[in-house]
Coordinates of C-alpha atoms (C1' of nucleotides) in Angstrom, one line a residue:
Chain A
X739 CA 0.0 0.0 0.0
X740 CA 1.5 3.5 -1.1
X741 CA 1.6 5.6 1.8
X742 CA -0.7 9.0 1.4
X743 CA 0.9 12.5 1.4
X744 CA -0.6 14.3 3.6
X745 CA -0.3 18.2 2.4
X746 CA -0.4 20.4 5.9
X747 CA -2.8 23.1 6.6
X748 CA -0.5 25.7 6.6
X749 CA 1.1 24.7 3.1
X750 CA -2.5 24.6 1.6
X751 CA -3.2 28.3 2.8
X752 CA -0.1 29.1 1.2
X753 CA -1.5 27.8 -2.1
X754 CA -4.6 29.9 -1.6
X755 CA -2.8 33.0 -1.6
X756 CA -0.2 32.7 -3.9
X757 CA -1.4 30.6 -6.7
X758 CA 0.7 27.9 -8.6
X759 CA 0.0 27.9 -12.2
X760 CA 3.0 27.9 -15.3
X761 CA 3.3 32.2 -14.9
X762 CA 4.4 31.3 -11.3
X763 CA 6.6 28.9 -12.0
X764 CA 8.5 30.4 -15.0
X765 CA 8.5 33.5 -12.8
X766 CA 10.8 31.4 -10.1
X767 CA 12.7 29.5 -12.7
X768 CA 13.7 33.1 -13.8
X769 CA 14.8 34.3 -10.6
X770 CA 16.8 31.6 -9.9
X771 CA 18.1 31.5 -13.3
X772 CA 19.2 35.6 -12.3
X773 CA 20.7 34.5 -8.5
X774 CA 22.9 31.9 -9.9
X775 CA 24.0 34.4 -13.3
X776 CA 24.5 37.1 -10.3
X777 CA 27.4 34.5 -8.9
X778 CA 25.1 34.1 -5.7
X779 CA 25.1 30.4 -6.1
X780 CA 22.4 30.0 -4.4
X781 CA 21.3 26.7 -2.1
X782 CA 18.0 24.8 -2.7
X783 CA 17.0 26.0 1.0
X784 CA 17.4 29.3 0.0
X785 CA 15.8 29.4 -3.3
X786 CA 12.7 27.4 -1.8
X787 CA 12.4 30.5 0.9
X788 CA 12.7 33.3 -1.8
X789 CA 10.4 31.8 -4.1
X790 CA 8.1 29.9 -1.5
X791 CA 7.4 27.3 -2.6
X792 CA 8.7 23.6 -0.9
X793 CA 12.6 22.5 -1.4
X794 CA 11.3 19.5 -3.8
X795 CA 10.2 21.9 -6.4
X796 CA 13.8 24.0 -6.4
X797 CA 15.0 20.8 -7.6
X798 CA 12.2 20.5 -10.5
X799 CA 13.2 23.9 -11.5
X800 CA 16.5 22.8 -11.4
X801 CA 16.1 19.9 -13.3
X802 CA 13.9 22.2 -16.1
X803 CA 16.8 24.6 -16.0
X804 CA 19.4 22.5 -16.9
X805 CA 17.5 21.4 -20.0
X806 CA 18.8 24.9 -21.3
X807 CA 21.8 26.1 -19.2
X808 CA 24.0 23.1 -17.4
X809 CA 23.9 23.9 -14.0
X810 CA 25.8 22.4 -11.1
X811 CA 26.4 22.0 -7.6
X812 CA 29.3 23.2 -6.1
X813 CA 30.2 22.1 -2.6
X814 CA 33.1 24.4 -2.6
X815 CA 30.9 27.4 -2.9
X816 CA 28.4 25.9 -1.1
X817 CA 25.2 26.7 -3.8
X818 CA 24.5 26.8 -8.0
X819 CA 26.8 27.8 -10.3
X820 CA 26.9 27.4 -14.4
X821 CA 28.8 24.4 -15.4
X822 CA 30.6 27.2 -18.2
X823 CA 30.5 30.7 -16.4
X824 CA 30.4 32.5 -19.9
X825 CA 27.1 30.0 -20.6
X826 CA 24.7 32.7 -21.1
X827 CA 26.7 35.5 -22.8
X828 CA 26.9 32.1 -25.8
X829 CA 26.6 34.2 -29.2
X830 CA 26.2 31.8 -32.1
X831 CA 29.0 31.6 -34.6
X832 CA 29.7 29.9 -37.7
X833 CA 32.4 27.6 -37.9
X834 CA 34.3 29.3 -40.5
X835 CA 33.9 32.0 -38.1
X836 CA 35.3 29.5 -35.5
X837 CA 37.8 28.5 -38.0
X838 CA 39.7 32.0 -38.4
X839 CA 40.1 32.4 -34.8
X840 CA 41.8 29.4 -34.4
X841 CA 44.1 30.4 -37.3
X842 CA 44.6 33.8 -35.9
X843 CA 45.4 31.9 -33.0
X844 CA 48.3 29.6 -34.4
X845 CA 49.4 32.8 -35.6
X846 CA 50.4 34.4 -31.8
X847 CA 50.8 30.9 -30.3
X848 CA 53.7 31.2 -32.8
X849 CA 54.7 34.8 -32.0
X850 CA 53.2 35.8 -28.7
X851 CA 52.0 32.5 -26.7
X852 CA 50.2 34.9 -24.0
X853 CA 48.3 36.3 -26.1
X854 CA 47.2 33.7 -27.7
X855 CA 45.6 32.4 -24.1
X856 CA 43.7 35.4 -24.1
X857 CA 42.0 34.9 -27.3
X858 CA 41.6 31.7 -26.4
X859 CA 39.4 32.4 -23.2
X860 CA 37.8 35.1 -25.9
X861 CA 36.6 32.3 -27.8
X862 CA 35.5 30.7 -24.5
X863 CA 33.5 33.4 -24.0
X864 CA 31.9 33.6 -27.4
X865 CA 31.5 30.2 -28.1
X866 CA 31.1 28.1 -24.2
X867 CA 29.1 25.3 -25.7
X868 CA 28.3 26.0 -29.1
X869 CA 29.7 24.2 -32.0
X870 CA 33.7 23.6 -32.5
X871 CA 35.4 23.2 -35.9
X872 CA 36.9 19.6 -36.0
X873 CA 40.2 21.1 -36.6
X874 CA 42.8 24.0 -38.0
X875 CA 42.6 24.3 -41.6
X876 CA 44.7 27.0 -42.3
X877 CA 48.2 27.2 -41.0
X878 CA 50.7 30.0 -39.9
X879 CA 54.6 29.3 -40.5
X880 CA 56.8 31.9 -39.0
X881 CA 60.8 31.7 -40.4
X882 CA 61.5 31.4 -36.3
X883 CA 59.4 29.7 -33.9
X884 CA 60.3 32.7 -31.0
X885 CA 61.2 32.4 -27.2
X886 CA 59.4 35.0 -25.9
X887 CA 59.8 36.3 -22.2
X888 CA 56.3 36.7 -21.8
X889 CA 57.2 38.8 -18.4
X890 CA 58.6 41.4 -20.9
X891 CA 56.1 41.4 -23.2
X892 CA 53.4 41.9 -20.4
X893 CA 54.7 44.7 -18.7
X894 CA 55.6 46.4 -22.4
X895 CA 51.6 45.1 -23.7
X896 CA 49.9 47.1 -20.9
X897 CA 52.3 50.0 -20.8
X898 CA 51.1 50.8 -24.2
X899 CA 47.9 50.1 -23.1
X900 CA 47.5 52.1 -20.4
X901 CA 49.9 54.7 -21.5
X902 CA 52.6 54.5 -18.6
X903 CA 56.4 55.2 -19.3
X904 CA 58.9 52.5 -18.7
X905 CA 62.7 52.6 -17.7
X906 CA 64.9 49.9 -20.0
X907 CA 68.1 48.9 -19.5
X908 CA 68.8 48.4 -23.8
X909 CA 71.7 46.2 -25.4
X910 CA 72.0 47.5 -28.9
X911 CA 73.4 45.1 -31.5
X912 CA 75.0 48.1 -33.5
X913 CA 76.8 50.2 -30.8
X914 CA 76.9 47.1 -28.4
X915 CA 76.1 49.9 -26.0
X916 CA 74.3 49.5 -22.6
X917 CA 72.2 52.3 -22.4
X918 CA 69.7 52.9 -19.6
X919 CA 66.1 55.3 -21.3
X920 CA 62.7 56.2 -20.3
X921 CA 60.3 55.4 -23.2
X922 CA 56.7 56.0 -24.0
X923 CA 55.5 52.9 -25.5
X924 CA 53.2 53.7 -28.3
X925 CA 53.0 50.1 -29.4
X926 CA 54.6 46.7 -30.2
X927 CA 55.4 45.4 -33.6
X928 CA 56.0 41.2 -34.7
X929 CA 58.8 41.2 -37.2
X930 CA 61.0 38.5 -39.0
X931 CA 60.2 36.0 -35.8
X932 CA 60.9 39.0 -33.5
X933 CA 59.2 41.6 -31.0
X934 CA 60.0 45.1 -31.2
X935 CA 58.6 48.4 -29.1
X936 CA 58.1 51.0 -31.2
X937 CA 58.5 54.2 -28.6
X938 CA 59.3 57.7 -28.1
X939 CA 63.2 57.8 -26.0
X940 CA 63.9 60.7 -23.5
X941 CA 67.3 59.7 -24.1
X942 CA 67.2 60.8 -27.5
X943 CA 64.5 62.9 -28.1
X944 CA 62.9 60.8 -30.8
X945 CA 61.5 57.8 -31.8
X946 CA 62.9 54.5 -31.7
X947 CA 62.5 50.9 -32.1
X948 CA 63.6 48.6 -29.7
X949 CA 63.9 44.8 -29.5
X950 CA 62.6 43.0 -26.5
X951 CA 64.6 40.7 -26.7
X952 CA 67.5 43.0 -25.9
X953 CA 66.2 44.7 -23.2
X954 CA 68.1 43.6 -20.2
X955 CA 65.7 45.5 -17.3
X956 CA 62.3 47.0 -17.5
X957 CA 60.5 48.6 -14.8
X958 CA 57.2 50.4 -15.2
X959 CA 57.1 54.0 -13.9
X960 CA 54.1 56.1 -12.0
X961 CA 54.2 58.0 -15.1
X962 CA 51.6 58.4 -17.8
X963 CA 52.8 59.5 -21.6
X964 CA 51.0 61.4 -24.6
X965 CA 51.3 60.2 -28.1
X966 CA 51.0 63.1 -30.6
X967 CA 47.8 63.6 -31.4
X968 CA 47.1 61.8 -35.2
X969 CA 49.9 59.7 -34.7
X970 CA 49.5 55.9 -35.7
X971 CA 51.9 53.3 -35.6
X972 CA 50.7 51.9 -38.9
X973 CA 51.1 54.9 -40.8
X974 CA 54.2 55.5 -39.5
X975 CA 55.6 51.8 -40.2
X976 CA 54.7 52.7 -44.2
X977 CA 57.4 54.9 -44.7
X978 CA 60.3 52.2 -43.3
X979 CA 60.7 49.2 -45.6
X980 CA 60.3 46.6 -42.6
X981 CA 60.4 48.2 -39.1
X982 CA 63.3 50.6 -38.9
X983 CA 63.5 54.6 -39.2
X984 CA 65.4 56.7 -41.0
X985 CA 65.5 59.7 -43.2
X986 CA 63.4 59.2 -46.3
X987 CA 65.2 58.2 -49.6
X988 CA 64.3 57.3 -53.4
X989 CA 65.6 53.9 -54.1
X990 CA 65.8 53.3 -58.2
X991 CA 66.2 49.7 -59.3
X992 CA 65.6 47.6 -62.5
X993 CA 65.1 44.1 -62.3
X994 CA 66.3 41.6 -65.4
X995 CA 63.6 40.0 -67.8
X996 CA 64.7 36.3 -65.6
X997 CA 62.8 37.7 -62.9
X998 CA 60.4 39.5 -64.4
X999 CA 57.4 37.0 -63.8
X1000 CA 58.8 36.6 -60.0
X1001 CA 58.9 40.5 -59.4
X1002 CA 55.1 40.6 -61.4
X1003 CA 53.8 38.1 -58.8
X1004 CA 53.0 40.7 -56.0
X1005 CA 51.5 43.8 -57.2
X1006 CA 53.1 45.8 -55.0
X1007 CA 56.3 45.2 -53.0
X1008 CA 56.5 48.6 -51.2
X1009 CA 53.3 51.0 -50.4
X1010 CA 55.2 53.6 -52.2
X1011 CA 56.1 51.4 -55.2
X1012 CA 56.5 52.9 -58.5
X1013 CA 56.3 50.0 -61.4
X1014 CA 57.5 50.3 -64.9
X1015 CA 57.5 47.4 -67.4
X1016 CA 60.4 48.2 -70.0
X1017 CA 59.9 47.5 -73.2
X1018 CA 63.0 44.9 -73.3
X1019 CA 61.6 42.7 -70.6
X1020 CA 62.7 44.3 -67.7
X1021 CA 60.9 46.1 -64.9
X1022 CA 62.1 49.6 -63.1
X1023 CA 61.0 50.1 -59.4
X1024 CA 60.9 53.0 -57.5
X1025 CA 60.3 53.3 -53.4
X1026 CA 60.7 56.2 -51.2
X1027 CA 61.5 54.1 -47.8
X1028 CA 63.5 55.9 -44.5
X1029 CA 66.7 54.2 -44.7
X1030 CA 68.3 52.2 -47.2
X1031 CA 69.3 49.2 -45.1
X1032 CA 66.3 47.3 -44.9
X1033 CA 65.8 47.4 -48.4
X1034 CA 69.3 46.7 -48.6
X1035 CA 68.5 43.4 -47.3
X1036 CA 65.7 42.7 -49.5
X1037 CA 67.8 43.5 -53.1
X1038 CA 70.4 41.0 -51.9
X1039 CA 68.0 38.2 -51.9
X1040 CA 67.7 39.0 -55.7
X1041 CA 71.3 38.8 -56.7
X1042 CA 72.4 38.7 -59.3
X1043 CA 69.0 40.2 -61.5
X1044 CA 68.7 43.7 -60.2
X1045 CA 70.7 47.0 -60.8
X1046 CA 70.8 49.8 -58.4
X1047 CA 70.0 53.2 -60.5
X1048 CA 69.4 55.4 -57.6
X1049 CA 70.9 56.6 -54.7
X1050 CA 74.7 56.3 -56.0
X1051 CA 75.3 56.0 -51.9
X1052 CA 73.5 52.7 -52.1
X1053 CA 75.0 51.4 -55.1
X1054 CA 78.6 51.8 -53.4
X1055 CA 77.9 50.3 -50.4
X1056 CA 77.1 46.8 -52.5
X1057 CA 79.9 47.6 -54.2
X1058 CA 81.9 47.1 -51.0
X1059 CA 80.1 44.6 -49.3
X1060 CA 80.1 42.4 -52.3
X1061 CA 83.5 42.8 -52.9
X1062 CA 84.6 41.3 -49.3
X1063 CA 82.3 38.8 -50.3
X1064 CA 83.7 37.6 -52.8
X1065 CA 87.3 38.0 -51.0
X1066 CA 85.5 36.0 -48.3
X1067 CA 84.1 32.7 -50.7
X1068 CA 88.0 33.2 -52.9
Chain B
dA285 C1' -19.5 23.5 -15.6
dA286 C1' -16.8 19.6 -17.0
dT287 C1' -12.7 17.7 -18.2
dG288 C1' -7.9 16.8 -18.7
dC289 C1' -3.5 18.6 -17.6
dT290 C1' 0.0 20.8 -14.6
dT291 C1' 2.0 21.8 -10.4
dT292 C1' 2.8 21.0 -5.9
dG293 C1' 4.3 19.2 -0.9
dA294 C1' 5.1 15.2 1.6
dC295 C1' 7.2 11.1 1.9
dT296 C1' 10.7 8.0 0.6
dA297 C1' 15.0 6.0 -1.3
dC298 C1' 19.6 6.2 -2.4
dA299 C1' 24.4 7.8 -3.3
dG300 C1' 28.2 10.3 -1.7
dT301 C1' 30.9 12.4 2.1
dG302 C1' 33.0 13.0 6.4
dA303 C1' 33.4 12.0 11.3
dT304 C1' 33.8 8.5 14.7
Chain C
dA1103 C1' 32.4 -0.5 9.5
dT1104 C1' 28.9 2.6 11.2
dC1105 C1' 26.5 6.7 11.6
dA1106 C1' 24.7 11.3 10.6
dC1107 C1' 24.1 14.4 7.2
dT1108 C1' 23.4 16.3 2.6
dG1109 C1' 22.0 16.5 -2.1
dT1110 C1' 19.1 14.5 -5.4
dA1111 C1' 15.2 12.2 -7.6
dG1112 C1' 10.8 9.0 -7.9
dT1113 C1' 6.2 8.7 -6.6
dC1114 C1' 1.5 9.9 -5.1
dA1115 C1' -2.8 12.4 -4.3
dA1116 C1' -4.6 17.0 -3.9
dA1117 C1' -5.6 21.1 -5.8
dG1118 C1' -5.3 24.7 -9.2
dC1119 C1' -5.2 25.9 -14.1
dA1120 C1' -6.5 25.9 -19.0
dT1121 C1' -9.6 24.6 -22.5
dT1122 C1' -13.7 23.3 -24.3

DNA sequence: AATGCTTTGACTACAGTGAT
DNA sequence: ATCACTGTAGTCAAAGCATT
């Protein structure tokens, strides 16, 4: 024989009050649903007071609620939490859309492996439960797989965030100098495998860029900077070739008919390219870059098809440093 | 008003945990 | 191992709710 509930007095007066139809019922599965978003993780003892109604229904609601937002016990916190915290911010995505991120992220695991954490709890937070791409399709390979010090990079990152100077202790490579400077950080730069700070130095009244990797010491100051106003890294980068400053200069060179098709394959090789197509075969370019070394760099990787026209400075300087090559290989 | 459906509280059972 | 305690879930009849 099943035993009869017996439903008290006092619960039945309850009943009489307040009624319990669906509107009551989605109203409490709502305010629960708000308590536990809030981070009140809530018990079932308490939820049963706030919404009156007896402990057994909490856990009916519960039960509905989890149809639609995993919910769990957590006996640490001692109430309700979302099994994902990001569960109801879920926006829906495509997985192509998907797909990029996770290429953008193989990009700065490869370059900047903190960052890359960050845009992976991004993606956490767009995408908690929703669909996942069954794997990377597209694929990121850097010349140099780089050591970062992430410490470095961190302290630099929100410095240029939030616009506070910095004291280095710099190594250069050309002087082999140790210098110590206050910067303002206007922003970092991925290169060729490499970091760089792009910043304004006190030391020398100007703008520099600095490798990370040869700053010995950094220490964040109380400090705030300015950056002058209209100024953007990426429209100052244009002018350089790669990275590096200097004072602007017209670079003239004509390519050979052998590499014609190779030189044709990008459409532009410089924002400030000129491009001629010589009647014999040959192509004439012309860039206006600051400095001539970078570009340097770049012409000797088409050896022996090019010919420098202008700046006759240029054109000596391979002179010389081809012929101690060749002394070198004889 | 009659009917079927939904919601509810009480009771119960059971698994897991921690103290003894 | 035993016990107390807690969280969870199945079940039932009562009563309200929705629909016709």
């Amino acid at each position: 024989m099943p035993k009869k509930p017996n439903i008290k007095k006092e619960a039945l007066n309850k009943r009489k009050e307040k009624p319990h139809g669906i509107g009551e019922k989605v109203i409490n599965i709502l305010k629960i649903l708000n308590l536990i978003e809030q981070d009140r993780h809530p018990t079932v003892k308490e939820l049963a007071q706030i919404c009156e109604v007896s402990e057994r229904s909490i856990y009916r609601y519960l039960y509905i609620l989890n149809q639609v937002v995993p919910i769990v016990y957590d006996p640490k916190l001692g109430g309700y939490t979302f099994e994902n915290p990001h569960a109801l911010k879920s926006i829906p995505v495509e997985k192509e859309e998907l797909a990029v991120i996770l290429t953008l992220n193989d990009v700065l695991k490869k370059s900047a492996p903190s960052l890359s954490e960050k845009l992976m709890s991004l993606m956490e937070k767009i995408n908690p439960v929703g669909k996942k791409p069954h794997g990377q399709i597209h694929h990121y390979l850097p010349n140099i797989q780089t050591e970062l010090d992430i410490e470095k990079f961190n302290i630099i990152s929100e410095a240029a965030l939030e616009r506070m100077q910095l004291m280095i202790k710099y190594h250069s490579i050309n002087t082999n100098e140790v210098t110590e400077r206050l910067i303002d950080p206007y922003g970092l730069i991925f290169h060729d495998g490499l970091w760089f700070v792009y910043a304004y130095c006190h030391l020398r009244q100007d703008t520099r860029t600095f490798a990370i990797d040869r700053i010995i010491e950094i220490k964040q100051m109380k400090t705030k900077f300015n950056i002058p106003e209209g100024f953007t890294l990426r429209e100052k980068l244009k002018q350089s070739w790669f990275i590096w400053e200097a004072e602007p200069v017209e670079v003239k060179v004509k390519f050979s008919k052998d590499v014609a098709e190779l030189i044709k394959r990008k459409p532009k090789w410089h924002h400030s390219e000129q491009r001629t197509e010589n009647p014999d075969g040959t192509i004439t370019l012309t860039f206006t870059v600051s400095g001539t070394d970078e570009i340097k760099w770049w012409l000797y990787s088409w050896i022996p098809h090019f010919e420098i026209i202008e700046p006759v400075t240029l054109k000596e300087t391979m002179k010389e440093e081809l012929k101690k090559a060749l002394e070198r290989i004889n």
